[in-house]
Amino acid sequence: MSELPLKKAKSTMKIGTHNGTFHCDEVFACHMLKLLPQYKDAEIVRTRDQALLDGCDIVVDVGGVFDPEKHRYDHHQRTFSESMNSLKLEKKWVTKLSSAGLVYLHFGQDVLKEIIAKKSLDCSQELIDKLYDKVYEFFVEEIDAIDNGIHQTDGKPRFATTTGLSSRVGNLNPRWNEDIGKDRAAFEMNRFTQAMRMVGEEFEDRIDYYATSWWPARTLVANAIQNRHNVDESGEIINLSEGGCPWKDHLFTMEEELNIKPTIKFVLYSDTNGKWRVQCVPEMLGSFNNRLSLMEEWKGIRDEKLSEISGIPGCVFVHANGFIGGNNTYEGVLEMSRQTLKARKD
């Protein structure tokens, strides 16, 4: 963690970044810094004038220098190739960092603590450590990659993605033919502030979700994994005590941590109507392919016809892709899972 700069009167603190067209990484970097007590009231100076940048307490995304001791966080120099992995060897991510990733790497834990404290939530170091990694992988890394021109896939994308956070920030820049009045700097600063507010709201909403919904679900998933052999002797089916909780990444993480073999294939839970669902575990997080899909002959079939074909009373549906099914009872979805497992082994 970086040492804080020498104390100044808050009103004199300055965060430097470049002027002109702004991107999500420096907008997000500035927002994170403004969440910290030492920079809360700092002035954002948008300039490429080196003399003005030299007078700033911290500079992001401009200046051609990466030096944490001097609080300079630019990533545009030809010699820069740092990633989370290269700067924190215990971290796995090798995506080249933008100014957002650099600020997050050095100040992220403090930023998370400020947000958690603001929401009056319990804040353990274990929670902060887990959130730090989770937020990088599922929020910050995308911003780093897009700003550095790193494609998400090696092949040609099947469709365009134009509604992501980086795109929405870009859309706030003045258009080439927009009437911005005589004071261009003031107009751009106003838009930059709008972008900071938008990014900040989405970032803090994500933290709130992870802290209040995602993290508590970990205990439910852990208990379900521990009790899996009480559900079925195969150990490949788990029953969540509360439906609707985010279970997938917890499941993958715990399987790896506990070296669970065979892997879990089905998750059972009740829905908001008191009926039951069986959901297939995907091959990997984000995949639309399942480790084991529900029976081929059940796909797209509903109600009595499905019960007749399967021989299982109370069936409600099986999705056409076979990734999820429903039954009126717990016993029903358990039997749907068991029959699928048996058919695979047979």
Tab-separated table of C-alpha atoms in Angstrom:
chain	number	residue	atom	x	y	z
A	1	MET	CA	0.000	0.000	0.000
A	2	SER	CA	1.321	3.424	-0.894
A	3	GLU	CA	2.316	5.864	1.798
A	4	LEU	CA	0.181	8.959	1.935
A	5	PRO	CA	1.638	12.214	0.642
A	6	LEU	CA	2.828	14.857	3.060
A	7	LYS	CA	-0.139	16.543	4.703
A	8	LYS	CA	-1.371	19.802	3.273
A	9	ALA	CA	-4.421	21.900	3.903
A	10	LYS	CA	-7.201	19.999	2.154
A	11	SER	CA	-8.122	22.946	-0.019
A	12	THR	CA	-4.655	22.940	-1.595
A	13	MET	CA	-4.559	19.239	-2.570
A	14	LYS	CA	-4.547	18.645	-6.315
A	15	ILE	CA	-5.217	15.581	-8.480
A	16	GLY	CA	-3.713	15.961	-11.934
A	17	THR	CA	-5.017	14.308	-15.091
A	18	HIS	CA	-4.985	15.198	-18.776
A	19	ASN	CA	-7.392	17.531	-20.535
A	20	GLY	CA	-9.251	16.935	-23.800
A	21	THR	CA	-11.048	13.668	-24.536
A	22	PHE	CA	-11.481	11.656	-21.348
A	23	HIS	CA	-11.762	7.912	-20.897
A	24	CYS	CA	-13.186	5.628	-18.262
A	25	ASP	CA	-9.846	4.818	-16.657
A	26	GLU	CA	-8.887	8.342	-15.554
A	27	VAL	CA	-12.493	9.162	-14.650
A	28	PHE	CA	-12.635	6.088	-12.424
A	29	ALA	CA	-9.159	6.736	-11.003
A	30	CYS	CA	-10.187	10.254	-9.978
A	31	HIS	CA	-13.421	8.996	-8.437
A	32	MET	CA	-11.577	6.432	-6.326
A	33	LEU	CA	-9.099	9.022	-5.093
A	34	LYS	CA	-11.895	11.423	-4.173
A	35	LEU	CA	-13.357	8.715	-1.912
A	36	LEU	CA	-10.240	8.826	0.271
A	37	PRO	CA	-10.033	11.311	3.172
A	38	GLN	CA	-6.711	12.746	2.008
A	39	TYR	CA	-8.102	13.588	-1.455
A	40	LYS	CA	-11.780	14.138	-0.650
A	41	ASP	CA	-11.600	17.893	-1.167
A	42	ALA	CA	-8.785	17.904	-3.703
A	43	GLU	CA	-9.083	19.944	-6.885
A	44	ILE	CA	-8.962	17.993	-10.139
A	45	VAL	CA	-6.555	19.735	-12.509
A	46	ARG	CA	-7.050	18.683	-16.139
A	47	THR	CA	-3.942	19.725	-18.041
A	48	ARG	CA	-0.980	18.520	-20.072
A	49	ASP	CA	1.197	21.411	-18.884
A	50	GLN	CA	4.073	19.672	-17.126
A	51	ALA	CA	4.687	22.622	-14.811
A	52	LEU	CA	1.106	22.410	-13.559
A	53	LEU	CA	1.307	18.620	-13.242
A	54	ASP	CA	4.503	18.959	-11.225
A	55	GLY	CA	2.540	21.019	-8.720
A	56	CYS	CA	-0.088	18.303	-8.215
A	57	ASP	CA	0.003	15.962	-5.247
A	58	ILE	CA	-0.959	12.975	-7.375
A	59	VAL	CA	-1.136	12.549	-11.161
A	60	VAL	CA	-3.031	9.884	-13.110
A	61	ASP	CA	-3.022	8.945	-16.795
A	62	VAL	CA	-0.649	11.683	-17.908
A	63	GLY	CA	2.945	12.795	-17.410
A	64	GLY	CA	4.764	9.738	-18.711
A	65	VAL	CA	5.820	8.492	-15.267
A	66	PHE	CA	4.879	5.529	-13.112
A	67	ASP	CA	6.395	6.060	-9.670
A	68	PRO	CA	4.208	5.167	-6.672
A	69	GLU	CA	6.613	6.841	-4.238
A	70	LYS	CA	6.020	10.135	-6.043
A	71	HIS	CA	2.331	9.350	-6.672
A	72	ARG	CA	2.651	9.350	-10.431
A	73	TYR	CA	0.386	6.809	-12.141
A	74	ASP	CA	0.687	6.987	-15.918
A	75	HIS	CA	0.688	3.893	-18.139
A	76	HIS	CA	1.265	5.357	-21.618
A	77	GLN	CA	5.066	5.197	-21.701
A	78	ARG	CA	6.556	2.602	-24.089
A	79	THR	CA	8.427	0.896	-21.261
A	80	PHE	CA	5.280	0.311	-19.186
A	81	SER	CA	3.910	-3.245	-19.165
A	82	GLU	CA	2.830	-3.732	-15.568
A	83	SER	CA	-0.108	-5.896	-14.487
A	84	MET	CA	-1.584	-6.945	-11.170
A	85	ASN	CA	0.525	-10.091	-11.411
A	86	SER	CA	3.797	-8.266	-12.089
A	87	LEU	CA	3.309	-5.803	-9.223
A	88	LYS	CA	1.628	-8.205	-6.797
A	89	LEU	CA	3.030	-11.639	-7.560
A	90	GLU	CA	0.284	-13.443	-5.627
A	91	LYS	CA	-2.376	-12.037	-7.979
A	92	LYS	CA	-3.184	-13.938	-11.177
A	93	TRP	CA	-4.271	-11.165	-13.563
A	94	VAL	CA	-1.860	-10.321	-16.378
A	95	THR	CA	-3.908	-7.642	-18.167
A	96	LYS	CA	-1.877	-4.471	-18.633
A	97	LEU	CA	-2.948	-1.861	-16.110
A	98	SER	CA	-4.479	1.487	-16.984
A	99	SER	CA	-4.526	4.432	-14.601
A	100	ALA	CA	-7.660	2.905	-13.044
A	101	GLY	CA	-5.880	-0.371	-12.324
A	102	LEU	CA	-2.819	1.424	-10.972
A	103	VAL	CA	-4.866	3.493	-8.545
A	104	TYR	CA	-6.925	0.454	-7.580
A	105	LEU	CA	-3.797	-1.630	-6.989
A	106	HIS	CA	-2.265	0.946	-4.667
A	107	PHE	CA	-5.364	2.395	-2.988
A	108	GLY	CA	-8.109	-0.175	-3.619
A	109	GLN	CA	-8.263	-1.685	-0.158
A	110	ASP	CA	-8.563	1.765	1.438
A	111	VAL	CA	-11.244	2.724	-1.088
A	112	LEU	CA	-13.239	-0.410	-0.272
A	113	LYS	CA	-12.964	0.259	3.456
A	114	GLU	CA	-14.298	3.799	2.971
A	115	ILE	CA	-17.308	2.548	0.983
A	116	ILE	CA	-18.068	-0.260	3.457
A	117	ALA	CA	-17.782	2.127	6.410
A	118	LYS	CA	-20.087	4.638	4.710
A	119	LYS	CA	-22.735	1.933	4.452
A	120	SER	CA	-22.277	0.986	8.132
A	121	LEU	CA	-21.506	-2.625	7.219
A	122	ASP	CA	-19.323	-4.994	9.203
A	123	CYS	CA	-15.852	-4.863	7.701
A	124	SER	CA	-13.423	-7.708	8.316
A	125	GLN	CA	-10.053	-7.961	6.607
A	126	GLU	CA	-11.215	-11.241	5.075
A	127	LEU	CA	-14.124	-9.428	3.435
A	128	ILE	CA	-11.869	-6.646	2.143
A	129	ASP	CA	-9.385	-9.163	0.741
A	130	LYS	CA	-12.132	-11.087	-1.074
A	131	LEU	CA	-13.788	-7.909	-2.376
A	132	TYR	CA	-10.455	-6.549	-3.562
A	133	ASP	CA	-9.939	-9.522	-5.864
A	134	LYS	CA	-13.593	-9.791	-6.874
A	135	VAL	CA	-13.879	-6.115	-7.832
A	136	TYR	CA	-10.687	-6.198	-9.847
A	137	GLU	CA	-11.699	-9.265	-11.841
A	138	PHE	CA	-15.296	-8.223	-12.453
A	139	PHE	CA	-15.083	-4.438	-12.668
A	140	VAL	CA	-11.616	-2.901	-12.914
A	141	GLU	CA	-9.929	-5.372	-15.276
A	142	GLU	CA	-12.483	-4.648	-18.005
A	143	ILE	CA	-11.646	-0.946	-17.808
A	144	ASP	CA	-7.911	-1.704	-17.928
A	145	ALA	CA	-8.278	-3.957	-20.956
A	146	ILE	CA	-10.501	-1.623	-22.959
A	147	ASP	CA	-8.293	1.388	-22.325
A	148	ASN	CA	-5.215	-0.583	-23.410
A	149	GLY	CA	-6.908	-1.956	-26.532
A	150	ILE	CA	-6.938	-5.583	-25.382
A	151	HIS	CA	-9.619	-7.712	-27.024
A	152	GLN	CA	-11.817	-9.925	-24.890
A	153	THR	CA	-11.482	-12.850	-27.309
A	154	ASP	CA	-8.894	-13.974	-29.833
A	155	GLY	CA	-11.445	-14.534	-32.608
A	156	LYS	CA	-13.856	-12.167	-34.286
A	157	PRO	CA	-16.630	-11.115	-31.849
A	158	ARG	CA	-20.103	-12.375	-32.733
A	159	PHE	CA	-21.675	-9.037	-31.787
A	160	ALA	CA	-20.762	-5.504	-30.775
A	161	THR	CA	-20.840	-4.375	-27.150
A	162	THR	CA	-21.640	-0.671	-26.989
A	163	THR	CA	-23.428	-0.207	-23.674
A	164	GLY	CA	-20.586	-0.974	-21.263
A	165	LEU	CA	-19.277	1.530	-18.748
A	166	SER	CA	-16.303	2.581	-20.886
A	167	SER	CA	-18.607	3.262	-23.843
A	168	ARG	CA	-21.007	5.305	-21.731
A	169	VAL	CA	-18.161	7.398	-20.362
A	170	GLY	CA	-16.897	7.978	-23.897
A	171	ASN	CA	-20.337	9.137	-24.969
A	172	LEU	CA	-20.192	11.981	-22.461
A	173	ASN	CA	-17.336	13.669	-24.316
A	174	PRO	CA	-18.414	16.666	-26.403
A	175	ARG	CA	-19.398	15.705	-29.927
A	176	TRP	CA	-17.389	17.132	-32.786
A	177	ASN	CA	-20.242	19.437	-33.866
A	178	GLU	CA	-21.733	20.197	-30.452
A	179	ASP	CA	-22.125	23.826	-29.382
A	180	ILE	CA	-20.101	24.004	-26.172
A	181	GLY	CA	-19.928	27.782	-25.790
A	182	LYS	CA	-16.843	29.904	-25.321
A	183	ASP	CA	-15.407	28.165	-22.254
A	184	ARG	CA	-14.442	24.734	-23.558
A	185	ALA	CA	-12.491	23.821	-20.428
A	186	ALA	CA	-15.500	24.481	-18.178
A	187	PHE	CA	-17.800	22.519	-20.481
A	188	GLU	CA	-15.438	19.537	-20.553
A	189	MET	CA	-14.964	19.667	-16.782
A	190	ASN	CA	-18.720	19.559	-16.322
A	191	ARG	CA	-18.941	16.465	-18.520
A	192	PHE	CA	-15.963	14.913	-16.716
A	193	THR	CA	-17.769	15.438	-13.416
A	194	GLN	CA	-20.909	13.820	-14.842
A	195	ALA	CA	-18.801	10.846	-15.904
A	196	MET	CA	-17.260	10.563	-12.441
A	197	ARG	CA	-20.713	10.551	-10.888
A	198	MET	CA	-21.955	7.868	-13.280
A	199	VAL	CA	-18.917	5.626	-12.793
A	200	GLY	CA	-19.005	6.188	-9.049
A	201	GLU	CA	-22.643	5.211	-8.711
A	202	GLU	CA	-22.090	1.998	-10.655
A	203	PHE	CA	-18.898	1.167	-8.768
A	204	GLU	CA	-20.408	1.738	-5.337
A	205	ASP	CA	-23.565	-0.144	-6.272
A	206	ARG	CA	-21.356	-3.087	-7.245
A	207	ILE	CA	-19.561	-2.939	-3.890
A	208	ASP	CA	-22.894	-2.844	-2.090
A	209	TYR	CA	-24.044	-5.947	-3.990
A	210	TYR	CA	-20.857	-7.864	-3.276
A	211	ALA	CA	-20.814	-6.918	0.419
A	212	THR	CA	-24.498	-7.398	1.213
A	213	SER	CA	-25.580	-10.171	-1.190
A	214	TRP	CA	-22.647	-11.989	-2.771
A	215	TRP	CA	-20.510	-12.363	0.366
A	216	PRO	CA	-23.282	-13.695	2.678
A	217	ALA	CA	-24.128	-16.297	0.004
A	218	ARG	CA	-20.693	-17.850	0.533
A	219	THR	CA	-21.821	-19.368	3.835
A	220	LEU	CA	-24.921	-20.896	2.231
A	221	VAL	CA	-22.867	-22.450	-0.562
A	222	ALA	CA	-20.260	-23.747	1.900
A	223	ASN	CA	-22.963	-25.434	3.983
A	224	ALA	CA	-24.565	-26.939	0.872
A	225	ILE	CA	-21.235	-28.363	-0.278
A	226	GLN	CA	-20.521	-29.785	3.158
A	227	ASN	CA	-23.930	-31.527	3.216
A	228	ARG	CA	-23.910	-32.702	-0.402
A	229	HIS	CA	-23.645	-36.408	0.457
A	230	ASN	CA	-26.795	-36.097	2.579
A	231	VAL	CA	-28.635	-34.952	-0.558
A	232	ASP	CA	-27.347	-37.736	-2.783
A	233	GLU	CA	-24.637	-40.304	-2.250
A	234	SER	CA	-22.939	-39.253	-5.502
A	235	GLY	CA	-21.965	-35.889	-3.983
A	236	GLU	CA	-22.807	-34.280	-7.317
A	237	ILE	CA	-26.015	-32.551	-6.189
A	238	ILE	CA	-26.300	-29.738	-3.639
A	239	ASN	CA	-29.363	-28.160	-2.055
A	240	LEU	CA	-29.248	-24.442	-1.241
A	241	SER	CA	-31.173	-23.516	1.877
A	242	GLU	CA	-32.239	-20.224	0.288
A	243	GLY	CA	-33.031	-19.800	-3.390
A	244	GLY	CA	-31.929	-16.872	-5.491
A	245	CYS	CA	-28.540	-16.383	-3.875
A	246	PRO	CA	-25.467	-15.890	-6.130
A	247	TRP	CA	-23.797	-19.303	-5.926
A	248	LYS	CA	-21.779	-19.940	-9.067
A	249	ASP	CA	-18.418	-18.327	-8.385
A	250	HIS	CA	-18.498	-19.435	-4.733
A	251	LEU	CA	-19.055	-22.983	-5.937
A	252	PHE	CA	-16.141	-22.892	-8.375
A	253	THR	CA	-13.838	-21.314	-5.793
A	254	MET	CA	-14.688	-23.811	-3.067
A	255	GLU	CA	-14.443	-26.809	-5.365
A	256	GLU	CA	-10.892	-25.737	-6.166
A	257	GLU	CA	-10.007	-24.915	-2.564
A	258	LEU	CA	-11.408	-28.228	-1.262
A	259	ASN	CA	-10.314	-30.294	-4.291
A	260	ILE	CA	-13.824	-31.697	-4.665
A	261	LYS	CA	-14.072	-34.741	-6.911
A	262	PRO	CA	-16.317	-35.544	-8.628
A	263	THR	CA	-17.411	-31.995	-9.356
A	264	ILE	CA	-20.942	-30.850	-8.548
A	265	LYS	CA	-23.382	-31.074	-11.454
A	266	PHE	CA	-26.732	-29.806	-10.098
A	267	VAL	CA	-27.939	-27.130	-7.681
A	268	LEU	CA	-31.416	-27.409	-6.135
A	269	TYR	CA	-33.316	-24.476	-4.634
A	270	SER	CA	-36.850	-23.225	-4.072
A	271	ASP	CA	-38.193	-20.273	-6.073
A	272	THR	CA	-40.306	-17.319	-4.936
A	273	ASN	CA	-43.525	-19.284	-5.563
A	274	GLY	CA	-42.523	-22.139	-3.300
A	275	LYS	CA	-41.811	-24.483	-6.208
A	276	TRP	CA	-38.413	-26.073	-6.831
A	277	ARG	CA	-35.713	-25.635	-9.451
A	278	VAL	CA	-32.787	-27.738	-10.562
A	279	GLN	CA	-30.037	-25.769	-12.271
A	280	CYS	CA	-27.047	-27.256	-14.045
A	281	VAL	CA	-23.569	-26.105	-13.066
A	282	PRO	CA	-21.799	-24.528	-16.083
A	283	GLU	CA	-18.430	-25.770	-17.265
A	284	MET	CA	-16.855	-22.531	-16.088
A	285	LEU	CA	-17.972	-19.142	-14.805
A	286	GLY	CA	-19.687	-17.257	-17.629
A	287	SER	CA	-20.053	-20.320	-19.836
A	288	PHE	CA	-23.352	-21.327	-21.459
A	289	ASN	CA	-22.193	-24.950	-21.615
A	290	ASN	CA	-23.069	-27.247	-18.717
A	291	ARG	CA	-21.035	-29.913	-16.991
A	292	LEU	CA	-24.113	-32.076	-17.469
A	293	SER	CA	-27.390	-30.877	-19.015
A	294	LEU	CA	-30.784	-32.264	-18.089
A	295	MET	CA	-32.060	-35.162	-20.190
A	296	GLU	CA	-32.223	-34.472	-23.920
A	297	GLU	CA	-35.769	-35.864	-24.259
A	298	TRP	CA	-37.026	-33.463	-21.562
A	299	LYS	CA	-35.808	-30.242	-23.190
A	300	GLY	CA	-38.585	-27.783	-24.036
A	301	ILE	CA	-41.306	-30.038	-22.508
A	302	ARG	CA	-43.720	-28.840	-19.812
A	303	ASP	CA	-46.204	-29.946	-17.141
A	304	GLU	CA	-48.087	-33.236	-17.491
A	305	LYS	CA	-46.347	-34.227	-20.707
A	306	LEU	CA	-42.979	-33.814	-19.011
A	307	SER	CA	-44.138	-35.839	-16.003
A	308	GLU	CA	-45.369	-38.550	-18.357
A	309	ILE	CA	-42.111	-38.735	-20.307
A	310	SER	CA	-39.898	-38.632	-17.200
A	311	GLY	CA	-42.088	-40.679	-14.877
A	312	ILE	CA	-41.623	-37.968	-12.231
A	313	PRO	CA	-44.800	-36.441	-10.743
A	314	GLY	CA	-45.174	-32.655	-10.489
A	315	CYS	CA	-42.876	-31.598	-13.319
A	316	VAL	CA	-43.254	-27.967	-14.421
A	317	PHE	CA	-40.699	-27.488	-17.231
A	318	VAL	CA	-37.243	-28.081	-18.609
A	319	HIS	CA	-35.689	-25.243	-20.578
A	320	ALA	CA	-35.067	-25.893	-24.273
A	321	ASN	CA	-31.317	-25.631	-23.627
A	322	GLY	CA	-31.502	-28.065	-20.724
A	323	PHE	CA	-29.750	-25.838	-18.199
A	324	ILE	CA	-32.658	-25.532	-15.757
A	325	GLY	CA	-35.843	-27.358	-14.844
A	326	GLY	CA	-38.714	-27.058	-12.400
A	327	ASN	CA	-40.938	-29.277	-10.265
A	328	ASN	CA	-43.567	-28.676	-7.620
A	329	THR	CA	-41.522	-30.486	-4.976
A	330	TYR	CA	-37.989	-30.940	-3.707
A	331	GLU	CA	-38.303	-34.686	-4.248
A	332	GLY	CA	-39.224	-33.991	-7.876
A	333	VAL	CA	-36.141	-31.908	-8.757
A	334	LEU	CA	-33.934	-34.332	-6.848
A	335	GLU	CA	-35.273	-37.192	-8.944
A	336	MET	CA	-34.766	-35.172	-12.146
A	337	SER	CA	-31.114	-34.750	-11.139
A	338	ARG	CA	-30.680	-38.387	-10.197
A	339	GLN	CA	-32.190	-39.682	-13.418
A	340	THR	CA	-29.862	-37.443	-15.449
A	341	LEU	CA	-26.836	-38.675	-13.508
A	342	LYS	CA	-27.911	-42.292	-13.964
A	343	ALA	CA	-28.490	-41.864	-17.695
A	344	ARG	CA	-24.985	-40.443	-18.084
A	345	LYS	CA	-23.422	-43.363	-16.237
A	346	ASP	CA	-25.511	-45.925	-18.066
